[in-house]
Coordinates of C-alpha atoms in Angstrom, one line a residue:
X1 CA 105.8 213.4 84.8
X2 CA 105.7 214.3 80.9
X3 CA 103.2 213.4 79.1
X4 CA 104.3 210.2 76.5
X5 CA 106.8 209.4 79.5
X6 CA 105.7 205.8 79.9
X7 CA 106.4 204.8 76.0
X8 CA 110.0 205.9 75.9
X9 CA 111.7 203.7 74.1
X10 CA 114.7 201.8 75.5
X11 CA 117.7 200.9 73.0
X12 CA 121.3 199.7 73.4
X13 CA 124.1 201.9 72.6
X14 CA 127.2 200.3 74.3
X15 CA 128.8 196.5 75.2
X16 CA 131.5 195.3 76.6
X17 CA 133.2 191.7 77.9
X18 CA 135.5 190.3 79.7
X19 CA 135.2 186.4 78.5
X20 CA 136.9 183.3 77.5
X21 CA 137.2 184.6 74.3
X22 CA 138.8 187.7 74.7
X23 CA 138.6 191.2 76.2
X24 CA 136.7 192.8 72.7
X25 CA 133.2 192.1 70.8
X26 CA 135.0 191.3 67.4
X27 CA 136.8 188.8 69.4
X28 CA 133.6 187.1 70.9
X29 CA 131.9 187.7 67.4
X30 CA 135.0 185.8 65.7
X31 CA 134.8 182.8 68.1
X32 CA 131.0 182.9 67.0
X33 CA 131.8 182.3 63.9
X34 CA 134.0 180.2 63.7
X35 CA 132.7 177.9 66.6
X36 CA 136.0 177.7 68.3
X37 CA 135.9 176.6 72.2
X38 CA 137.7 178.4 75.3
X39 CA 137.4 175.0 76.9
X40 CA 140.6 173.3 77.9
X41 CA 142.0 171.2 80.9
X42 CA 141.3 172.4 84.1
X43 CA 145.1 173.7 85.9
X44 CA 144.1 174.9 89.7
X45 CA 146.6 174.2 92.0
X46 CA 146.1 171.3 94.6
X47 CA 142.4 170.9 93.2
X48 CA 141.8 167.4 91.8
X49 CA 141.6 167.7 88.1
X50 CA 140.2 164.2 87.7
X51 CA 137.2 165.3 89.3
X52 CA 136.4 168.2 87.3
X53 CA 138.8 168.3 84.5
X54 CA 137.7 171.1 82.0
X55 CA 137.4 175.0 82.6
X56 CA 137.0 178.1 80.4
X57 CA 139.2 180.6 82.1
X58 CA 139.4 184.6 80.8
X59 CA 143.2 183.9 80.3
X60 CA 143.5 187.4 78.6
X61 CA 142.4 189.4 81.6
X62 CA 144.7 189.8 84.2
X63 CA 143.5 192.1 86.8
X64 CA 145.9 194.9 85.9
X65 CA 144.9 198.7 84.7
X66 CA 145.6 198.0 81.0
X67 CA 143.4 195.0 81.0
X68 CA 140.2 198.1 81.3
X69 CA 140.8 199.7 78.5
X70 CA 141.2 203.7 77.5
X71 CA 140.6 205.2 80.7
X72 CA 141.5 209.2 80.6
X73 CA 143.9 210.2 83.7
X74 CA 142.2 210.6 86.6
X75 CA 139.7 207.6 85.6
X76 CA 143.1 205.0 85.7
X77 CA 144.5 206.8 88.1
X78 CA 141.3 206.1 90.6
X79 CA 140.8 202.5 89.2
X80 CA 144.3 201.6 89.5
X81 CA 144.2 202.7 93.3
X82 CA 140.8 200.4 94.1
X83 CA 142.3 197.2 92.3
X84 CA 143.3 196.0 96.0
X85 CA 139.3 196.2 96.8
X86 CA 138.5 194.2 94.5
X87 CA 138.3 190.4 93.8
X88 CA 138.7 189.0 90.3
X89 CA 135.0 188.8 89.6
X90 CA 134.8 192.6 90.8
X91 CA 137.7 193.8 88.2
X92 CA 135.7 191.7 85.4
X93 CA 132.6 193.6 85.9
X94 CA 134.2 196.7 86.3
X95 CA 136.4 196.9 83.2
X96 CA 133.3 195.0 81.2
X97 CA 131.7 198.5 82.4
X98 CA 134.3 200.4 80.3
X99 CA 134.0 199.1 77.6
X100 CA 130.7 199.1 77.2
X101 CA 131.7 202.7 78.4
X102 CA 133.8 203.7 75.8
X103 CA 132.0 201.5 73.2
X104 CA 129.0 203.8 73.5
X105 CA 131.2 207.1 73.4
X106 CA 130.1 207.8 76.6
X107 CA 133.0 210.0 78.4
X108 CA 132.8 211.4 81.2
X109 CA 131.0 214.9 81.6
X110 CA 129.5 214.7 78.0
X111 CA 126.1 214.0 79.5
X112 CA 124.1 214.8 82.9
X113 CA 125.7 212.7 85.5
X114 CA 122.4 212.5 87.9
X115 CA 120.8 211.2 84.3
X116 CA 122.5 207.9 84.6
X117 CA 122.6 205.0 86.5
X118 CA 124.0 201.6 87.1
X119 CA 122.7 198.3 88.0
X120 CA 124.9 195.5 88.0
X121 CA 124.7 192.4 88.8
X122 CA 127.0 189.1 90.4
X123 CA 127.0 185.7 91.8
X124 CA 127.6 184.8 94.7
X125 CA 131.2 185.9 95.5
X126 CA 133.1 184.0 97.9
X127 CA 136.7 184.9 100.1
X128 CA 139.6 182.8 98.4
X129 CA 140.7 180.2 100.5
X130 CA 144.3 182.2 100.3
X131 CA 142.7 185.2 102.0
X132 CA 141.2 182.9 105.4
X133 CA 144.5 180.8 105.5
X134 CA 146.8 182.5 108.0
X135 CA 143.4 182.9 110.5
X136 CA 142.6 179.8 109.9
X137 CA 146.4 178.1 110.8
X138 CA 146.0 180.7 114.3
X139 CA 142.8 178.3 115.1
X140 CA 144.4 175.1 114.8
X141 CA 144.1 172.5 118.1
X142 CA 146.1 169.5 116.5
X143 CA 145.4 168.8 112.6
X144 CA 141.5 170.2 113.7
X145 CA 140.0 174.0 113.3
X146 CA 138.8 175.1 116.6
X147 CA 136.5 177.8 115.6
X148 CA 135.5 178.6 119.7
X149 CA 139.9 180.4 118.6
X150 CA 138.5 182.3 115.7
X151 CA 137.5 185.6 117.2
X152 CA 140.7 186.2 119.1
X153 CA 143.1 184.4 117.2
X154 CA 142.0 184.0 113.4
X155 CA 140.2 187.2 112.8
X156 CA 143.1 189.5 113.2
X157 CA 144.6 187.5 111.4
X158 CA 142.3 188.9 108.4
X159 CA 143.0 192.7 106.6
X160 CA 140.8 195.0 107.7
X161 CA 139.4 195.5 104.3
X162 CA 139.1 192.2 102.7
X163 CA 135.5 192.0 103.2
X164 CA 135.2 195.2 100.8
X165 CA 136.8 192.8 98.0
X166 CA 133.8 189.8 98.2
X167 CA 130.4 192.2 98.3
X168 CA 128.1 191.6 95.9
X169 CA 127.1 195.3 95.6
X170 CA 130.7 196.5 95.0
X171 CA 130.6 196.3 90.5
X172 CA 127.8 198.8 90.7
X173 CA 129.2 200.8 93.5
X174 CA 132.6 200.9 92.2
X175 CA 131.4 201.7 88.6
X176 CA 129.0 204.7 89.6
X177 CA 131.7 206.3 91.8
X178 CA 134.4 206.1 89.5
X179 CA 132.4 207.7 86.7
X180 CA 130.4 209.8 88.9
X181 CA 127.0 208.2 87.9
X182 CA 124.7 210.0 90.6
X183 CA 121.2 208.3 88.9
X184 CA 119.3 205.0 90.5
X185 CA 121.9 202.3 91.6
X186 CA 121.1 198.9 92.7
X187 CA 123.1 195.4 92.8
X188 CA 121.0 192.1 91.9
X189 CA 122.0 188.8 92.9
X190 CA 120.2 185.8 91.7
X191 CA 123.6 184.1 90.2
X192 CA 122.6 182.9 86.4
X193 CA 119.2 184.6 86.0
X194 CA 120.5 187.9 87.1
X195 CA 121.3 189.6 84.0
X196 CA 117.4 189.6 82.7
X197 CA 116.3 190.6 86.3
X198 CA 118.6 193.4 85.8
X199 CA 117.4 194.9 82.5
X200 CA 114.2 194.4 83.2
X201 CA 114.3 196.4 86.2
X202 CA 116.4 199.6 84.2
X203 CA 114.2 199.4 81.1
X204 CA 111.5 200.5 83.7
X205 CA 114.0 202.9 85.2
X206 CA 114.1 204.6 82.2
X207 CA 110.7 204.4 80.8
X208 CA 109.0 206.2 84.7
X209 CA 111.7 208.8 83.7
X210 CA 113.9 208.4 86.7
X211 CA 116.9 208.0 84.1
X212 CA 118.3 208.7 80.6
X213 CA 121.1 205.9 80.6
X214 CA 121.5 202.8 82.7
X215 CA 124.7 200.6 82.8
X216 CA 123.5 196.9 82.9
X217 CA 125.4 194.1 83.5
X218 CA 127.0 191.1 85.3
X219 CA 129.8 189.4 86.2
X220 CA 130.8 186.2 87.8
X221 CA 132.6 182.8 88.0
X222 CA 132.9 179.4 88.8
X223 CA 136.8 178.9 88.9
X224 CA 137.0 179.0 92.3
X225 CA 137.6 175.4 94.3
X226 CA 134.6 176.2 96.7
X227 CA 132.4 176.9 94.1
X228 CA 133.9 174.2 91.7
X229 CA 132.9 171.8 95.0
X230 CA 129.6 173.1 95.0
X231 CA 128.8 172.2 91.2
X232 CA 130.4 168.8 91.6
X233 CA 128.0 167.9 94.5
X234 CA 125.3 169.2 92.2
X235 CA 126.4 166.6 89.7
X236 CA 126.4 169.2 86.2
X237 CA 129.7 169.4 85.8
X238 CA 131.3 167.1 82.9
X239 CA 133.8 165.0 84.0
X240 CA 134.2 162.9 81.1
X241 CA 137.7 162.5 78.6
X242 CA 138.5 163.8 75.5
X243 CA 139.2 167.1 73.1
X244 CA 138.5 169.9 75.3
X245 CA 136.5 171.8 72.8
X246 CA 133.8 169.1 72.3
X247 CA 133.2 168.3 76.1
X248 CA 130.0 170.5 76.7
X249 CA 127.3 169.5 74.3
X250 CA 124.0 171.3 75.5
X251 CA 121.0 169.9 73.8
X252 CA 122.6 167.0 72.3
X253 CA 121.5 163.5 73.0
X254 CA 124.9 162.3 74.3
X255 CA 125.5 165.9 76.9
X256 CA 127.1 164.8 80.3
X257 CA 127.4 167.8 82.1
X258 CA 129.1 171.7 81.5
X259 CA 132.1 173.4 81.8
X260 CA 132.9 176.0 84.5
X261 CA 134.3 179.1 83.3
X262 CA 134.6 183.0 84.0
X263 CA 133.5 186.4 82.6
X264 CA 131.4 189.6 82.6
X265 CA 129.4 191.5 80.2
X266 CA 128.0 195.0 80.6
X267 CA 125.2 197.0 78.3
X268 CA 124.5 200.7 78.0
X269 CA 120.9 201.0 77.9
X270 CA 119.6 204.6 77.0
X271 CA 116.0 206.3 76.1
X272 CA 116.0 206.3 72.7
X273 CA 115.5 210.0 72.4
X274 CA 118.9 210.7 74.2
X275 CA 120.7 208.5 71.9
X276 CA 119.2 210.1 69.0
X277 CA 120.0 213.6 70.0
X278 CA 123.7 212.4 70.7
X279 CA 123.8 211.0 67.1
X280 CA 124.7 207.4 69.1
X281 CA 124.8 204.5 67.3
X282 CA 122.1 201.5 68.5
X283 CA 122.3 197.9 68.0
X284 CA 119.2 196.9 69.2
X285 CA 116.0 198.1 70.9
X286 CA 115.0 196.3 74.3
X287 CA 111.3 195.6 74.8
X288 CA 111.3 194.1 78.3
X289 CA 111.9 191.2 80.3
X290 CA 109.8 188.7 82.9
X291 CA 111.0 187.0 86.0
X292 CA 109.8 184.3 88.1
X293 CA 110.6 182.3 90.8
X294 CA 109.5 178.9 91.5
X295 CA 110.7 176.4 95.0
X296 CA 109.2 174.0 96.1
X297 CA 110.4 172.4 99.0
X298 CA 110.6 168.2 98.5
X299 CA 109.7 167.4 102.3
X300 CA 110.6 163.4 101.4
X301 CA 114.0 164.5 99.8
X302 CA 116.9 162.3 101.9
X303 CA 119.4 163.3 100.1
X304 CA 120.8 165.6 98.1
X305 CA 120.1 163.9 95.0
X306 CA 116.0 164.2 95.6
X307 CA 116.4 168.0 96.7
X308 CA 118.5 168.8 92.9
X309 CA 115.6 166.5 91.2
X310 CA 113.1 168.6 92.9
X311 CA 114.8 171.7 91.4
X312 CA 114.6 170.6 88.0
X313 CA 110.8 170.4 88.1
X314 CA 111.1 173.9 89.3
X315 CA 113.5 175.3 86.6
X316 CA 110.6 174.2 83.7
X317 CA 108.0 175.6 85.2
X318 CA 109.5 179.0 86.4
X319 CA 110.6 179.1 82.8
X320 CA 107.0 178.3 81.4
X321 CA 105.9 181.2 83.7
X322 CA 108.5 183.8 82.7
X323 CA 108.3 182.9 78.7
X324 CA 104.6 182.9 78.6
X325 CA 104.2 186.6 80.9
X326 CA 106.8 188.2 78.3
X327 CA 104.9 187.5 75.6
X328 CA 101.5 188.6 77.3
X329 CA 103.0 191.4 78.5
X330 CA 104.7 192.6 75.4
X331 CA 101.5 191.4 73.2
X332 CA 103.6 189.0 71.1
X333 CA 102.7 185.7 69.6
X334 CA 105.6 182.7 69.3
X335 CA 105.3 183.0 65.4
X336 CA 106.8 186.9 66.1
X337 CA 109.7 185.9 67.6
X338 CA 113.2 185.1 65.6
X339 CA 114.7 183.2 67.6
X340 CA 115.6 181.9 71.2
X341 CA 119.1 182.3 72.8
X342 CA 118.9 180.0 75.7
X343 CA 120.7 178.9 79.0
X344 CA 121.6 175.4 77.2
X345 CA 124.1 174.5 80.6
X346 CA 125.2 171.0 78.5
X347 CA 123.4 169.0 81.6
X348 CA 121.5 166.3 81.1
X349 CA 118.1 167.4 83.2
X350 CA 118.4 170.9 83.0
X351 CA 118.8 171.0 79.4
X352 CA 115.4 169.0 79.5
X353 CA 113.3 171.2 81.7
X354 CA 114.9 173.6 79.4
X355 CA 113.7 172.3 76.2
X356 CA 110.2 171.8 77.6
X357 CA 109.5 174.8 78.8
X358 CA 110.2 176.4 75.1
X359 CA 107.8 173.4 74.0
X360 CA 105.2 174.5 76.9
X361 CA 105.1 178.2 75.2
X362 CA 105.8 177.6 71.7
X363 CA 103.7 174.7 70.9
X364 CA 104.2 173.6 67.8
X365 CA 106.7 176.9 66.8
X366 CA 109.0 174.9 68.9
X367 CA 110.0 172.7 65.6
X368 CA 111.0 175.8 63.8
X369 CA 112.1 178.7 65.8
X370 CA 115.8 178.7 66.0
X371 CA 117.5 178.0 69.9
X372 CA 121.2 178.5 70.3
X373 CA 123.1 179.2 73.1
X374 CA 127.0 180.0 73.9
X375 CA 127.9 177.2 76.7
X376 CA 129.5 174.8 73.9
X377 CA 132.1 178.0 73.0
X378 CA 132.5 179.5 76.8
X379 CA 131.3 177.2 79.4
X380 CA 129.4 178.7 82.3
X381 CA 130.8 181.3 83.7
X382 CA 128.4 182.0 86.1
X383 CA 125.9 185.6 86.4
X384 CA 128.2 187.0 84.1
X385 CA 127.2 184.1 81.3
X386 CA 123.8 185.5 80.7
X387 CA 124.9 189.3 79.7
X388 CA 127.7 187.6 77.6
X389 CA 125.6 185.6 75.4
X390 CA 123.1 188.5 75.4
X391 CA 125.6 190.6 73.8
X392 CA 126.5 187.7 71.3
X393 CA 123.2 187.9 70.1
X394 CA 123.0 191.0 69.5
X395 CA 126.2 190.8 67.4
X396 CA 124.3 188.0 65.7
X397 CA 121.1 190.2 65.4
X398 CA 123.2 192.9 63.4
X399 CA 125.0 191.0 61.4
X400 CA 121.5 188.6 60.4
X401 CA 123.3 185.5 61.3
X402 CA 122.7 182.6 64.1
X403 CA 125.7 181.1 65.4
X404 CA 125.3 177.7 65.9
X405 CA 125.2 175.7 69.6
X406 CA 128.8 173.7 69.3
X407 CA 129.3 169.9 70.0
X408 CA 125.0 169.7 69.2
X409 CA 124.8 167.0 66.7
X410 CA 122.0 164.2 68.0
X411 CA 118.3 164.9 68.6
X412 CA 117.1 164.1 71.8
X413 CA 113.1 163.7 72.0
X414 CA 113.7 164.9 75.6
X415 CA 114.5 168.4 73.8
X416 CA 112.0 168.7 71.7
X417 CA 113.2 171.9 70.0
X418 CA 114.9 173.1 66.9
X419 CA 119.0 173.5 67.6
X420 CA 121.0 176.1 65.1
X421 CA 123.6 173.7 64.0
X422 CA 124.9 175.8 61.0
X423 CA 126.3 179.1 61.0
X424 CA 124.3 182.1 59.3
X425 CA 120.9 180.5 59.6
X426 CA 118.9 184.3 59.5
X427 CA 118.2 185.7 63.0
X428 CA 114.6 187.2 62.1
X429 CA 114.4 190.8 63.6
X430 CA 114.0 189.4 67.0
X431 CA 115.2 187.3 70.1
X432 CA 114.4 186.2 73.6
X433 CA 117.3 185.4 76.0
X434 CA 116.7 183.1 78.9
X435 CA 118.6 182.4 82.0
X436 CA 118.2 180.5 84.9
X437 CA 119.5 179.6 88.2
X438 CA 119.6 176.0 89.3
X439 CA 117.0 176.8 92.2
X440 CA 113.7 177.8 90.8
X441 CA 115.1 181.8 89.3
X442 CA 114.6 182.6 85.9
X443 CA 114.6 185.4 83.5
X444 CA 113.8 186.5 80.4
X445 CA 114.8 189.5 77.8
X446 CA 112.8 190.5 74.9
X447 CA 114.9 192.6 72.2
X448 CA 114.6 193.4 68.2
X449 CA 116.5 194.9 65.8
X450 CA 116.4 199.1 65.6
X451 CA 113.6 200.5 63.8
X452 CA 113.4 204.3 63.9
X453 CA 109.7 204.0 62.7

């Protein structure tokens, strides 16, 4: 190993989306700033809209070739061919991967290929109900599903390959094989908190030296009616009426719940060295991220109502831990950081454990650092939230101005932090981003603003 090896520097060259807001960055940057919402009535056929009414779809992104952007001949050609492998979170990642792709000016053949790798992340991905339903029907015995029929009767029923379309590890497989990426690969699942787990693990890729470039990112939904079932009986999701756009109100006093939606984001991460030689431009130098888990099992739990109560307990904590190892880690004091881009779901006890978990760390900082977060503009869409929002505050890091966290207009003392309410408050030169998963995962991601020096 080189000597020095171990304080490469990692910085970000390269984003790209697929969101609610569009298929571009100066889209997401625009809805930034002007605090428009993708939320609007939820329009899934046979699923009961009065239950969960509200959604944030990707609308834009259809699935087809020209929705991955400029892909050179044999590139489209290959993609086009492995649409029928994928399923829609799949082709969200992979075309986010493009354009962080192209955004970078990273083309194919222009640099080593065993140099760079991919690790992308997903949520859990599950077969659409349309893709069971004939094996299903073959199992019938009266109005009932015999599944003692399945193996002879429903399973061939099935295409042979639609398994290929629902695995978790299929972004980063598709994404390295298309683009011939022969450096470390690996797929992380731990739905919301992925996306930190993710760069943390390629900034140390490229720091032992085992890559030049990493492609990070995640994808993921939660339009789907067996997911959309799982949130309800989870009890986040809003469900009351009203304007679409001010439904999800994380932080506020008066929040009742989020907003399922859709999307993927994807980073080019890159030693710093590299992406001077290649005259590259950087938006932002990553420092690191933390991870923790924290489950505890409530043995008195009855219901599933105790176990989710039990999980919220778990969410602050395992955010205490992860906040207060990145800043021992990295050697940083709250007064250094900027500001805080948060989870900020819009539920009522999540947002909570949220809050005090920032007030666990920050102490006192916590009246002044700025939090903001991107669930009032996009919903949740899932894993693929996380690398979004990362990206928007990285937009918000260049351009020295904090968008603010939409529908948050009441103070709640069980939030005790300091909510950006107005756009263009100053960013400082630099920000954590947090995610979490609603059973005890977390992550976060320390960055800052370029600094050659």
């Amino acid at each position: 190993m080189k000597t020095g090896l171990l304080n490469r520097r990692v910085v970000i060259t390269g984003m790209g989306i697929v969101s609610s807001a569009g298929l571009s960055l100066d889209r997401l940057w625009d809805v930034c700033c002007s605090g428009k919402s993708s939320v609007r009535r939820l329009d899934i056929p046979h699923f009961d809209s009065s239950v969960a009414p509200y959604c944030s779809p990707a609308s834009e992104f259809s699935g087809k070739i020209e929705d991955f952007g400029d892909l050179d001949g044999n590139l489209k050609k290959n993609i086009r061919k492995g649409l029928k492998l994928m399923s829609r979170e799949i082709q969200m990642g992979v075309a986010s991967a493009q354009f962080a792709l192209n955004h970078a000016c990273l083309k194919s053949g222009i640099y080593p290929s065993e140099r760079i790798g991919v690790s992308f992340a997903s949520d859990y991905i599950i077969t659409t109900p349309d893709e069971v339903l004939d094996g299903m029907r073959a199992c019938r015995n009266g109005n009932a599903f015999d599944f003692s029929r399945w193996a002879q009767n429903g399973l061939v029923k099935m295409t042979p390959i639609w398994q290929l379309k629902f695995l978790p590890n299929m972004p980063a497989s598709h994404i390295a094989i298309y683009n011939e990426f022969f450096g470390p690969g690996f797929a992380i699942t731990n739905r919301e908190a992925s996306i930190g787990t993710a760069l943390e693990e390629s900034v140390e890729i490229i720091r032992s030296g085992r890559a030049d470039i990493m492609v990070v990112g995640a994808t993921g939904s939660r339009l789907h009616p067996f997911k959309l079932i799982h949130a309800i009986q989870q009890g986040t999701l809003s469900t009351e009426q009203g304007n679409p756009e001010n439904i999800c109100r994380p932080f506020d006093l008066y929040r009742n719940g989020t907003v399922p939606g859709e999307g993927a984001g994807a980073l080019i991460l890159e030693n710093a060295e590299s992406a001077l030689k290649r005259k590259a431009v950087i938006y932002a130098e990553i420092i690191g991220g933390s991870s923790r888990c924290v489950i505890h099992k409530n043995k008195n739990a009855k219901d599933s109502n105790s176990v989710f109560a039990s999980a919220v307990d778990d969410i602050e904590k395992s955010l205490t831990l992860t906040l207060s190892s990145l800043l021992q880690k990295y050697q940083r004091s709250p007064e250094s950081i900027g500001h805080i881009n948060a989870f900020g779901l819009g539920a009522r006890q999540y947002d909570s454990a949220e809050a005090k978990a920032i007030r666990n760390v920050f102490g006192n900082v916590a009246n002044s650092i700025p939090v903001t977060t991107l669930k009032g503009h996009l919903g949740n869409p899932g894993a693929g939230g996380g690398a979004i929002e990362l990206i928007a505050g990285i937009l918000a890091l260049k351009n020295n101005a904090l968008f603010p966290i939409l529908n948050n207009r009441n103070d709640d003392l069980e939030c005790p932090i300091h909510p950006v309410r107005t756009f263009g408050e100053p960013t400082g030169d630099s920000f954590i981003k947090l995610c979490y998963q609603k059973f005890g995962q977390s992550s976060a991601v320390l960055l800052q603003r370029w600094n050659e020096q």
